[in-house]
Short mmCIF file of C-alpha atoms in Angstrom, two decimals:
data_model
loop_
_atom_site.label_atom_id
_atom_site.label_comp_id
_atom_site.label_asym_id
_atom_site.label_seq_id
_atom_site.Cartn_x
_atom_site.Cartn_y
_atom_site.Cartn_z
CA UNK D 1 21.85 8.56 -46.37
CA UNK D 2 20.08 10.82 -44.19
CA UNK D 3 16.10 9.51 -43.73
CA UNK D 4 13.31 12.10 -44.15
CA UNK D 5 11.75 13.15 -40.87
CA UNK D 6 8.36 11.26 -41.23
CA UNK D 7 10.54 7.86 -40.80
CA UNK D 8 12.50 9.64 -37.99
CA UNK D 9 8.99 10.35 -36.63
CA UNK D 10 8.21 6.44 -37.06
CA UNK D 11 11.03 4.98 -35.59
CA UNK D 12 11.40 7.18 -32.37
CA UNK D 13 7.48 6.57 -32.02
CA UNK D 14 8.19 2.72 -32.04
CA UNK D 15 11.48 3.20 -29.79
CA UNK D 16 9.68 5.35 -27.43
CA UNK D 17 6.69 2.23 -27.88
CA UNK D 18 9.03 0.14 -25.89
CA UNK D 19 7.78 2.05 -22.82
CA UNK D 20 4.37 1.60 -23.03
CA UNK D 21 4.28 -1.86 -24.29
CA UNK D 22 6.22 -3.05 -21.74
CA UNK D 23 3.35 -1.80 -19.94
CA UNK D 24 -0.23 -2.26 -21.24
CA UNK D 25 0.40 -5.38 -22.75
CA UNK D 26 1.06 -7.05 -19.25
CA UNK D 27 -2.15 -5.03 -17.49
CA UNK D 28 -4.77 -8.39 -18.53
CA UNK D 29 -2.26 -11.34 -16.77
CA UNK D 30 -1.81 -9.23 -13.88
CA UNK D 31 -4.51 -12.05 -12.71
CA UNK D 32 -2.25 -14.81 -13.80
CA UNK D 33 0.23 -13.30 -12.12
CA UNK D 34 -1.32 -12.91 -8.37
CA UNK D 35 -2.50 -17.41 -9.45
CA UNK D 36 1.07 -18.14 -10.39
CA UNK D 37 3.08 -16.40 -7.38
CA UNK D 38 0.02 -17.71 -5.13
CA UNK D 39 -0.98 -13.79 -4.41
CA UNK D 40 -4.94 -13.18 -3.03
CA UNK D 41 -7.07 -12.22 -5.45
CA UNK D 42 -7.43 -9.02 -3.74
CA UNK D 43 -3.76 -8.41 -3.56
CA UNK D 44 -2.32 -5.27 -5.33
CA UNK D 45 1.57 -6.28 -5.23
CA UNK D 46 1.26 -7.54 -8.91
CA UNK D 47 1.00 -3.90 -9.37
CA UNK D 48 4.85 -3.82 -8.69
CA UNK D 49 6.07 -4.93 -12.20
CA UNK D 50 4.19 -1.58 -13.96
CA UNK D 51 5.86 0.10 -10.70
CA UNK D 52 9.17 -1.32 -10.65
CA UNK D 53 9.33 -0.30 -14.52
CA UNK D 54 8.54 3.09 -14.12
CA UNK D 55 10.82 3.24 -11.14
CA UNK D 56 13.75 2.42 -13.44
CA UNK D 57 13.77 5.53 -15.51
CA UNK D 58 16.06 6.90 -12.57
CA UNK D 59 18.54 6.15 -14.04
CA UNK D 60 17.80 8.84 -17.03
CA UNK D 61 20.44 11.14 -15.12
CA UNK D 62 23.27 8.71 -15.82
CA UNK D 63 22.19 7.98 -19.03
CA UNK D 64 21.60 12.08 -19.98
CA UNK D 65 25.03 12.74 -19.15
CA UNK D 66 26.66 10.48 -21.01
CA UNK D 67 24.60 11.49 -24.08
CA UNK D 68 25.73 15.01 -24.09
CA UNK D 69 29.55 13.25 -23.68
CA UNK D 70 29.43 10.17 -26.31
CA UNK D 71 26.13 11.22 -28.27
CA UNK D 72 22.15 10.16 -28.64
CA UNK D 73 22.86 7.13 -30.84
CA UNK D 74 25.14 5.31 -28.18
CA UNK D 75 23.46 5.43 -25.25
CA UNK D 76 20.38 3.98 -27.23
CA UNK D 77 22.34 1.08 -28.01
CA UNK D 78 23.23 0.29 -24.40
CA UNK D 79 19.20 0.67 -23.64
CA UNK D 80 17.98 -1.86 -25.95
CA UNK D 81 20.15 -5.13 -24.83
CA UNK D 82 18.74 -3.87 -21.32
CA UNK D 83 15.50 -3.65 -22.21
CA UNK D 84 15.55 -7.28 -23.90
CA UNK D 85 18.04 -8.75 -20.89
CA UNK D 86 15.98 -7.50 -18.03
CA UNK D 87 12.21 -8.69 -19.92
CA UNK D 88 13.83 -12.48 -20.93
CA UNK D 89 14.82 -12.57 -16.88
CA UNK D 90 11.56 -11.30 -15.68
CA UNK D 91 9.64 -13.60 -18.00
CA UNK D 92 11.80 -16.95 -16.20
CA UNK D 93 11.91 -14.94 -12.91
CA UNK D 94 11.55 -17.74 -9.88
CA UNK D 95 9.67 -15.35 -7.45
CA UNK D 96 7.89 -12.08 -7.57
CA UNK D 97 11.14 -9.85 -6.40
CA UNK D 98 13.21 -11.46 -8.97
CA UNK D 99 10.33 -10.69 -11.22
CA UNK D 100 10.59 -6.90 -10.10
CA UNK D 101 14.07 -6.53 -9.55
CA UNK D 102 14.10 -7.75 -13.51
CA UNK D 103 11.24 -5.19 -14.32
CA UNK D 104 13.54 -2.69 -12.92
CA UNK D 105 16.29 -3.28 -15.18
CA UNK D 106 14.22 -3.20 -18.25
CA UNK D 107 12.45 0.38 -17.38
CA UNK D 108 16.72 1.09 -17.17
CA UNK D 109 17.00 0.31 -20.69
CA UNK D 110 13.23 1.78 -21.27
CA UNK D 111 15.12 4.61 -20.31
CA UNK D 112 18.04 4.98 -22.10
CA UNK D 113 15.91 4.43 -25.40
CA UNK D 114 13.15 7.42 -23.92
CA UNK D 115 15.45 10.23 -23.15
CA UNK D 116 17.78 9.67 -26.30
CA UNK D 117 14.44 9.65 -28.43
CA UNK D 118 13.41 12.91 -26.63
CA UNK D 119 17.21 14.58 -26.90
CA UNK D 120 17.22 13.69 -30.71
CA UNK D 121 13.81 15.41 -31.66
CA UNK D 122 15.16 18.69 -29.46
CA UNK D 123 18.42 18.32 -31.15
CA UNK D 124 16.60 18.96 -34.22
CA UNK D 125 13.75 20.74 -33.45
CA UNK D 126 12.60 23.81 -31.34
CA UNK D 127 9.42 25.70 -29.98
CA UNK D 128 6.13 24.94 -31.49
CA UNK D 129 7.82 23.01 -34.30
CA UNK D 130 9.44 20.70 -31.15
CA UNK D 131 5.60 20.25 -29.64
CA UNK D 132 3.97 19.24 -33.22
CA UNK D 133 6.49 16.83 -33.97
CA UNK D 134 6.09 15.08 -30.31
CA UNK D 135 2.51 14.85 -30.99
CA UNK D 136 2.83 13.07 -33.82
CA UNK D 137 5.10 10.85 -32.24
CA UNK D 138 3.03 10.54 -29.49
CA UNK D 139 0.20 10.04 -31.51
CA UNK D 140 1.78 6.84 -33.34
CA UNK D 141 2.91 5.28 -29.91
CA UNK D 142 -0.04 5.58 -28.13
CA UNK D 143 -1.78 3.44 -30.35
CA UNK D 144 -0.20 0.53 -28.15
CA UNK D 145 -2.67 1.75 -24.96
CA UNK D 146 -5.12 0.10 -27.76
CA UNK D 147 -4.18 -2.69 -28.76
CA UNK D 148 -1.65 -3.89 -26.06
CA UNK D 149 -4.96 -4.66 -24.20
CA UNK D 150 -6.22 -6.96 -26.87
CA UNK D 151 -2.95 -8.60 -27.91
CA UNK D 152 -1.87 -9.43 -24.35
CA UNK D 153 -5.82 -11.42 -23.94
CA UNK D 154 -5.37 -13.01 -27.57
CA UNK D 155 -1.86 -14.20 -26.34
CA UNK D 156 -3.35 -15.26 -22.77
CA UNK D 157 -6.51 -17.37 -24.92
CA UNK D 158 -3.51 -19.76 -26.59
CA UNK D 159 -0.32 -19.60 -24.78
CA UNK D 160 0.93 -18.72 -20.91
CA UNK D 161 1.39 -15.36 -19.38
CA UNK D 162 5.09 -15.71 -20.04
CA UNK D 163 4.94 -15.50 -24.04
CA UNK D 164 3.01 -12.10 -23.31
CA UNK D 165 6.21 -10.88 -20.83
CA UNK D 166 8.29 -12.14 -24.34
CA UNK D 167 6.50 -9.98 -26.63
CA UNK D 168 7.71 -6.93 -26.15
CA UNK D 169 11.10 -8.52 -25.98
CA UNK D 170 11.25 -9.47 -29.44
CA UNK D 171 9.13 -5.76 -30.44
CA UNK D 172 12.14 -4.34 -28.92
CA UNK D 173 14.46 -6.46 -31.54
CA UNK D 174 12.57 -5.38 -34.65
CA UNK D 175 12.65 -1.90 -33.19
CA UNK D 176 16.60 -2.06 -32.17
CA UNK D 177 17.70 -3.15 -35.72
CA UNK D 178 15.31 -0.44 -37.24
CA UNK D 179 16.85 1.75 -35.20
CA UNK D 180 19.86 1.45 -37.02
CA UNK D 181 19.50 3.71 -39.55
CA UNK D 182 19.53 6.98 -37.51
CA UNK D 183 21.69 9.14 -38.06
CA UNK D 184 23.92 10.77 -34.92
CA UNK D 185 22.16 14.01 -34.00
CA UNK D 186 24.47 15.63 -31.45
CA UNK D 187 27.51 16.45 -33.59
CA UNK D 188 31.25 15.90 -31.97
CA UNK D 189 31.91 19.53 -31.62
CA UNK D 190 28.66 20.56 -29.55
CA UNK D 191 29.52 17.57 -26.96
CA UNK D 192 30.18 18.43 -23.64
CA UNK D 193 32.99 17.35 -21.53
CA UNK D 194 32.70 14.77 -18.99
CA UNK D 195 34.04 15.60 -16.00
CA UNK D 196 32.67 16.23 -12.32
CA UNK D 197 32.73 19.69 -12.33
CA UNK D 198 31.16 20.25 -16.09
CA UNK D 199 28.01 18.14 -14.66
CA UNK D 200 27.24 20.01 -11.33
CA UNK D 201 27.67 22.96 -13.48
CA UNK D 202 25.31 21.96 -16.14
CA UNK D 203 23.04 20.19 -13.92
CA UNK D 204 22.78 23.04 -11.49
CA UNK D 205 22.11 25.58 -15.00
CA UNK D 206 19.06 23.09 -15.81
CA UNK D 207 17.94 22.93 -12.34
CA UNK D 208 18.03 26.44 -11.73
CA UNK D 209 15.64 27.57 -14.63
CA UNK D 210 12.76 28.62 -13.78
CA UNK D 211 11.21 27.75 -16.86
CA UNK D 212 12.28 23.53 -16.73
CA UNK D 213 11.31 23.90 -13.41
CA UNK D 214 7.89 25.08 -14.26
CA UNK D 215 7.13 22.38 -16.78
CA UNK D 216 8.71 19.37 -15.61
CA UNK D 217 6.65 19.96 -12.45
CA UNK D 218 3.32 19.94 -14.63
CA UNK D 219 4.63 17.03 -16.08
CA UNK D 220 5.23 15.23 -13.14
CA UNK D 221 1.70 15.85 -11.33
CA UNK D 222 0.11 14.78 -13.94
CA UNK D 223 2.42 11.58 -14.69
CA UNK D 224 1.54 10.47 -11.27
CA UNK D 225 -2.38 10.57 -11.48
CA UNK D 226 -1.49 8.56 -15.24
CA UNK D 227 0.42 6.13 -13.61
CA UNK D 228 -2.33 5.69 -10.61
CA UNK D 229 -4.90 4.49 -13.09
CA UNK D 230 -2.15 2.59 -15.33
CA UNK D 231 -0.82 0.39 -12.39
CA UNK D 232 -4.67 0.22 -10.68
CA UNK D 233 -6.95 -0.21 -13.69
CA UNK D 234 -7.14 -3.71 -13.44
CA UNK D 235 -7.91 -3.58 -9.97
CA UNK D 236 -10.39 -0.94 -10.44
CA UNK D 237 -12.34 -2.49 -13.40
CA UNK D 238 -11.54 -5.85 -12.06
CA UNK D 239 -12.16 -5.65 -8.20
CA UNK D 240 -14.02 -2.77 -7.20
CA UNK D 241 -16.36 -2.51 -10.45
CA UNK D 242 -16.68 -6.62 -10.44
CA UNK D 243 -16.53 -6.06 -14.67
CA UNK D 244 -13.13 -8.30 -15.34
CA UNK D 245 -14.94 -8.47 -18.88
CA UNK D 246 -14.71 -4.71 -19.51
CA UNK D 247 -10.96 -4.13 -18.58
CA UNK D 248 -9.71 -4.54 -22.11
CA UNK D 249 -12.33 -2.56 -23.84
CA UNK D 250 -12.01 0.35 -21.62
CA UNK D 251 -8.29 0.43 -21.47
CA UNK D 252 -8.10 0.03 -25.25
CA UNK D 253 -10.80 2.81 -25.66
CA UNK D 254 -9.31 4.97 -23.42
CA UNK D 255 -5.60 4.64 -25.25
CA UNK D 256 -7.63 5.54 -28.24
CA UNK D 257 -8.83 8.72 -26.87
CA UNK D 258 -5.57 9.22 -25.94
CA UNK D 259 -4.35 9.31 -29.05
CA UNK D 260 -6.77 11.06 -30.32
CA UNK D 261 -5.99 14.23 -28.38
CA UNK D 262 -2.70 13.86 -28.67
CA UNK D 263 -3.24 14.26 -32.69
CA UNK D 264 -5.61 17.21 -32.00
CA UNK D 265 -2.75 19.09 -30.01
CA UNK D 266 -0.57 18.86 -33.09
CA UNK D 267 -3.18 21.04 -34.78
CA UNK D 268 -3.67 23.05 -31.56
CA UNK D 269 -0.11 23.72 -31.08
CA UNK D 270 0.49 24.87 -34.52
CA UNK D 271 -2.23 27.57 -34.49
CA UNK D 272 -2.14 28.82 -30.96
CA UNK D 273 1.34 27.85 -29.45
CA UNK D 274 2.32 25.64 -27.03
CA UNK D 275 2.03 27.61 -24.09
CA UNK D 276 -1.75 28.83 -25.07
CA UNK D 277 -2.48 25.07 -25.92
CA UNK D 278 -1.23 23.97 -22.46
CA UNK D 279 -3.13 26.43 -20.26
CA UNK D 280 -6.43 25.68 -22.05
CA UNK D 281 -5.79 22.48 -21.90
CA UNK D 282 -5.36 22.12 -17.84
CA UNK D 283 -8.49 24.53 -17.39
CA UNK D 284 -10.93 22.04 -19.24
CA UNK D 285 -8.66 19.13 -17.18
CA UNK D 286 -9.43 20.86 -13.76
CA UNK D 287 -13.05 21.59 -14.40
CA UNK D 288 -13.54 17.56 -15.42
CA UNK D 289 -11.54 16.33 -12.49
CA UNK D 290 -13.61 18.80 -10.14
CA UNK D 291 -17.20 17.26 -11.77
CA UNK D 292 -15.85 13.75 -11.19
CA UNK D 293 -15.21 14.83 -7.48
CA UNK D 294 -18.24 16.11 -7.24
CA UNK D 295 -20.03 12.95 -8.56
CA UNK D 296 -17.78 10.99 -6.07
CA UNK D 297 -19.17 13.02 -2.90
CA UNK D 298 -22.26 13.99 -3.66
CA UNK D 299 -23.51 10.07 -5.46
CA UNK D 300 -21.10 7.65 -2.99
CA UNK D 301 -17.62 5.91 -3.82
CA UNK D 302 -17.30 4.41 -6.50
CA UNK D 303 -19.46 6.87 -8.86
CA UNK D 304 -21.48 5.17 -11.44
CA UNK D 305 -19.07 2.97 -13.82
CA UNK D 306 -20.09 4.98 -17.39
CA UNK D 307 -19.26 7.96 -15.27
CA UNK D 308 -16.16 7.35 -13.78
CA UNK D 309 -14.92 5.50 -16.82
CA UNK D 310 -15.69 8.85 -19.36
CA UNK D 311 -14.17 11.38 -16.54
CA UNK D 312 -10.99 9.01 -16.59
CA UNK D 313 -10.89 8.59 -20.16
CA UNK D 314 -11.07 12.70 -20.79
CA UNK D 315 -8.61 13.33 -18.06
CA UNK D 316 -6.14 10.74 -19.53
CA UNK D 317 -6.62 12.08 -23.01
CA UNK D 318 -6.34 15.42 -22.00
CA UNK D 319 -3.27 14.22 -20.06
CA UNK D 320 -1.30 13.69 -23.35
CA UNK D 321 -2.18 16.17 -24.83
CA UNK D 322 -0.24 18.34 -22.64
CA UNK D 323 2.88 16.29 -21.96
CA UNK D 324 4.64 17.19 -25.94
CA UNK D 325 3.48 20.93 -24.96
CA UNK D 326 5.28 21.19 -21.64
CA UNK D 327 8.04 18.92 -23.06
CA UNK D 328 8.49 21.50 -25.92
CA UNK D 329 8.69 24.57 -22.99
CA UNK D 330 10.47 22.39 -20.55
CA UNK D 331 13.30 21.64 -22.71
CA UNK D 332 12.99 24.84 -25.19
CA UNK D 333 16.29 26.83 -23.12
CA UNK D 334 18.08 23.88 -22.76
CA UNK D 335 20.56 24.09 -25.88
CA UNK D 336 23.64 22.00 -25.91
CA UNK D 337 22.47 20.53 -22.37
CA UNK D 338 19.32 18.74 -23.97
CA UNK D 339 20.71 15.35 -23.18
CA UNK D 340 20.66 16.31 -19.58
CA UNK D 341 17.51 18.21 -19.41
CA UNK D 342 16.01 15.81 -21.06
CA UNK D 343 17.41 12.83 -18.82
CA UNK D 344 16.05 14.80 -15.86
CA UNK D 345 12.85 15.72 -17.00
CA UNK D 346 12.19 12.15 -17.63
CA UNK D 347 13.61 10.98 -14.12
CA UNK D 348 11.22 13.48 -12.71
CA UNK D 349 8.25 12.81 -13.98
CA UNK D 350 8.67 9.09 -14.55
CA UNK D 351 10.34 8.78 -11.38
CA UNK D 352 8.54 11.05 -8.72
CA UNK D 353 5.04 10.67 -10.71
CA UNK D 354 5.32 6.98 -10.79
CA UNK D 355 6.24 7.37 -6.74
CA UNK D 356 3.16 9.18 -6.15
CA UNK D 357 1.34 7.34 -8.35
CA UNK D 358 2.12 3.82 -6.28
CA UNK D 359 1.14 5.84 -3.29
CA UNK D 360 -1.99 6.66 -4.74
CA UNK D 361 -2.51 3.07 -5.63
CA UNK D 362 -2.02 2.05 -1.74
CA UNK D 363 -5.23 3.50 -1.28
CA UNK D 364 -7.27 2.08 -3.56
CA UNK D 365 -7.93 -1.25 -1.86
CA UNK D 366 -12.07 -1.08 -2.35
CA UNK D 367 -12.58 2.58 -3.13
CA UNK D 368 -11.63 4.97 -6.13
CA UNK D 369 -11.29 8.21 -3.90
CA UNK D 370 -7.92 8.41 -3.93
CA UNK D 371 -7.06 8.54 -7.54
CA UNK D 372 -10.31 10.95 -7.57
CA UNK D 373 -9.56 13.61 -5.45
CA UNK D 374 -5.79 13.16 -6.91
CA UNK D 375 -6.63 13.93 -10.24
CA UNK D 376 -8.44 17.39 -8.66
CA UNK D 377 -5.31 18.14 -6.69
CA UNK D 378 -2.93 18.09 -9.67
CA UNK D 379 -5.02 19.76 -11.32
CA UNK D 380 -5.47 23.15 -9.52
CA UNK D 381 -1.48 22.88 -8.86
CA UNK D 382 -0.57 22.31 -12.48
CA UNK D 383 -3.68 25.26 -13.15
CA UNK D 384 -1.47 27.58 -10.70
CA UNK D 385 1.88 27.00 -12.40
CA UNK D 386 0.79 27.23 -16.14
CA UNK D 387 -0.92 31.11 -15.24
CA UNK D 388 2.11 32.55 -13.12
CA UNK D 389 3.82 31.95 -16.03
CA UNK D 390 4.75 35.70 -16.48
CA UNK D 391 6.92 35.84 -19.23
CA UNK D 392 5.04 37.03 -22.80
CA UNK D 393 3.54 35.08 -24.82
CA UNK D 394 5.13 34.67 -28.82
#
């Protein structure tokens, strides 16, 4: 029985949950952490397990490839039992590199589930329609930025740091034998054939349009200054601000701006377009990011908590708000090749953003300049690409 598309919309929101869960809901033991693998307090290598994750969605080209071969639905089911192997060994891991290398395999299956989630909605979906139904399924799964926070501190206040590594484990069960009700979306006869020469072929097609090309990059610059704050925020709010207290409330309330503007930009894209949507979107991005710079040179490192904390929380917002826009363009003249596109659009931007954004993070020992003048930089770049956009507008 084929299921209407808002439970299609709820169950790729709470596959593509996996992601961010197996995030935010770690960020408040990061503490724990540094105690239990006898790290100083000042120490930013517990940072690694939010890195190592991202760092795993590499492996989105492998997994692409075969989706356009076998289909969506079976890849999927290789990325769960990854996901819930590689969190059940990170949660018993004996040292901190086990712990990582673990982490690593679990942002594997992260990926698998991400890019099959993101194939499926282009598989049935296209243009403007494509952007409005990622923003509803962003809007759904970045509710966990919220409450991951909060449920990771309630878990902390009556059990050990390693029931809140397990939690997303057994999410990802529910979510795997929910999951079982989707139907295949890539039918046998659009499937591509696997062979050496079909993939440099395709792969060199995807990586030759100027349009992915465009987009992904956007995606990616911005990514990086996302993933900057995700794997630093504790260290920010913790260390340099001296406001442990704080670090759940403001990470919740920023993932519930977050979501906020990411249900706005459903509305937005609907009654302007994507492409419209995205460029106004990066112009109010760049002019916050240049007014927190500002702040930062003119008032001394760090700014003034309230201030740097609202600039963030905009940027952020703002942030994902544009990602289902230049996902929809991105992936909009891929066709049959969606299941690669979309495997490397994710390994770029998870990938190369999460690089940058550890590099970032190297910075920030005692001082929030980094991320700052970052969050400028990708913003004039993104500003550039989004306007030389020549081609017209529908």
């Amino acid at each position: 029985m084929k299921i209407k598309t808002g439970e299609f919309i709820a169950i790729s929101a709470c596959t593509m949950m996996l992601t961010a869960l197996g995030i935010d809901i770690m960020l408040p033991v990061f503490g724990e952490i540094r105690k239990h693998f006898e790290l100083s307090p000042s120490s930013t290598a517990a940072a690694n397990i939010v890195v190592f994750f991202f760092l795993g969605q590499v492996t989105q080209v492998i997994f692409g490839v075969l989706s356009d071969r076998f289909g969506r639905l079976t890849i999927q089911r290789i990325g769960f039992p990854l996901y819930i192997i590689g969190g059940i060994a990170a949660t018993f891991a004996p040292n901190l590199d086990a712990m990582v290398a673990a982490r690593f395999i679990a942002g594997m299956g992260a990926s698998a589930v991400f890019m099959t989630t993101i194939a499926s909605v282009r598989d049935r979906f296209s243009g403007d329609q494509m952007a409005k139904i990622l923003s509803l399924i962003f809007t759904i799964f970045l509710s966990t930025p919220v409450f991951a926070p909060f449920l990771g501190l309630a878990i902390l206040s009556v059990a050990s740091w390693r029931m809140v590594f397990l939690t997303p484990v057994l999410f990802a069960i529910v979510a795997f034998i929910w999951s079982l009700r989707l139907e295949e979306s890539l039918p046998k006869s659009q499937r591509s054939i696997l062979s050496a020469k079909n993939i440099f072929l395709s792969t060199k097609a995807v990586l030759s349009n100027q349009v992915f090309l465009r987009y992904t990059t956007i995606t990616t610059m911005l990514f990086a200054g996302l993933s900057a704050w995700v794997s630093s925020s504790e260290h920010i709010i913790t260390e340099i601000y001296g406001k442990p207290y704080l670090f759940a409330w403001i990470f919740g309330g920023i993932g519930l701006l977050q979501a906020f503007f990411t249900l706005t930009n459903s509305r937005l894209s609907s009654k302007f377009g994507a492409r419209s949507t995205l460029q106004g979107l990066l112009v109010v991005y760049t002019i916050i990011a240049a007014c927190l710079l500002a702040s930062d040179f003119l008032f001394g490192d760090p700014p003034k908590l309230p201030i740097f904390v609202t600039a963030v929380a905009l940027l952020l917002g703002i942030n994902l708000a544009i990602e289902p826009n230049s996902s929809a363009l991105a992936m909009e003249p891929m066709g049959r090749m969606a299941g690669l596109a979309s495997s490397l659009y994710g390994t770029f931007f998870f990938f190369i953003g999460s690089g940058l954004g550890s590099v970032i993070n190297m910075y920030m020992k005692d001082s929030v300049s980094p991320i700052i003048v970052s969050f400028f930089t990708f913003g004039i770049v993104t500003l550039i690409l989004a306007f030389s956009d020549g081609r017209p507008k529908m």
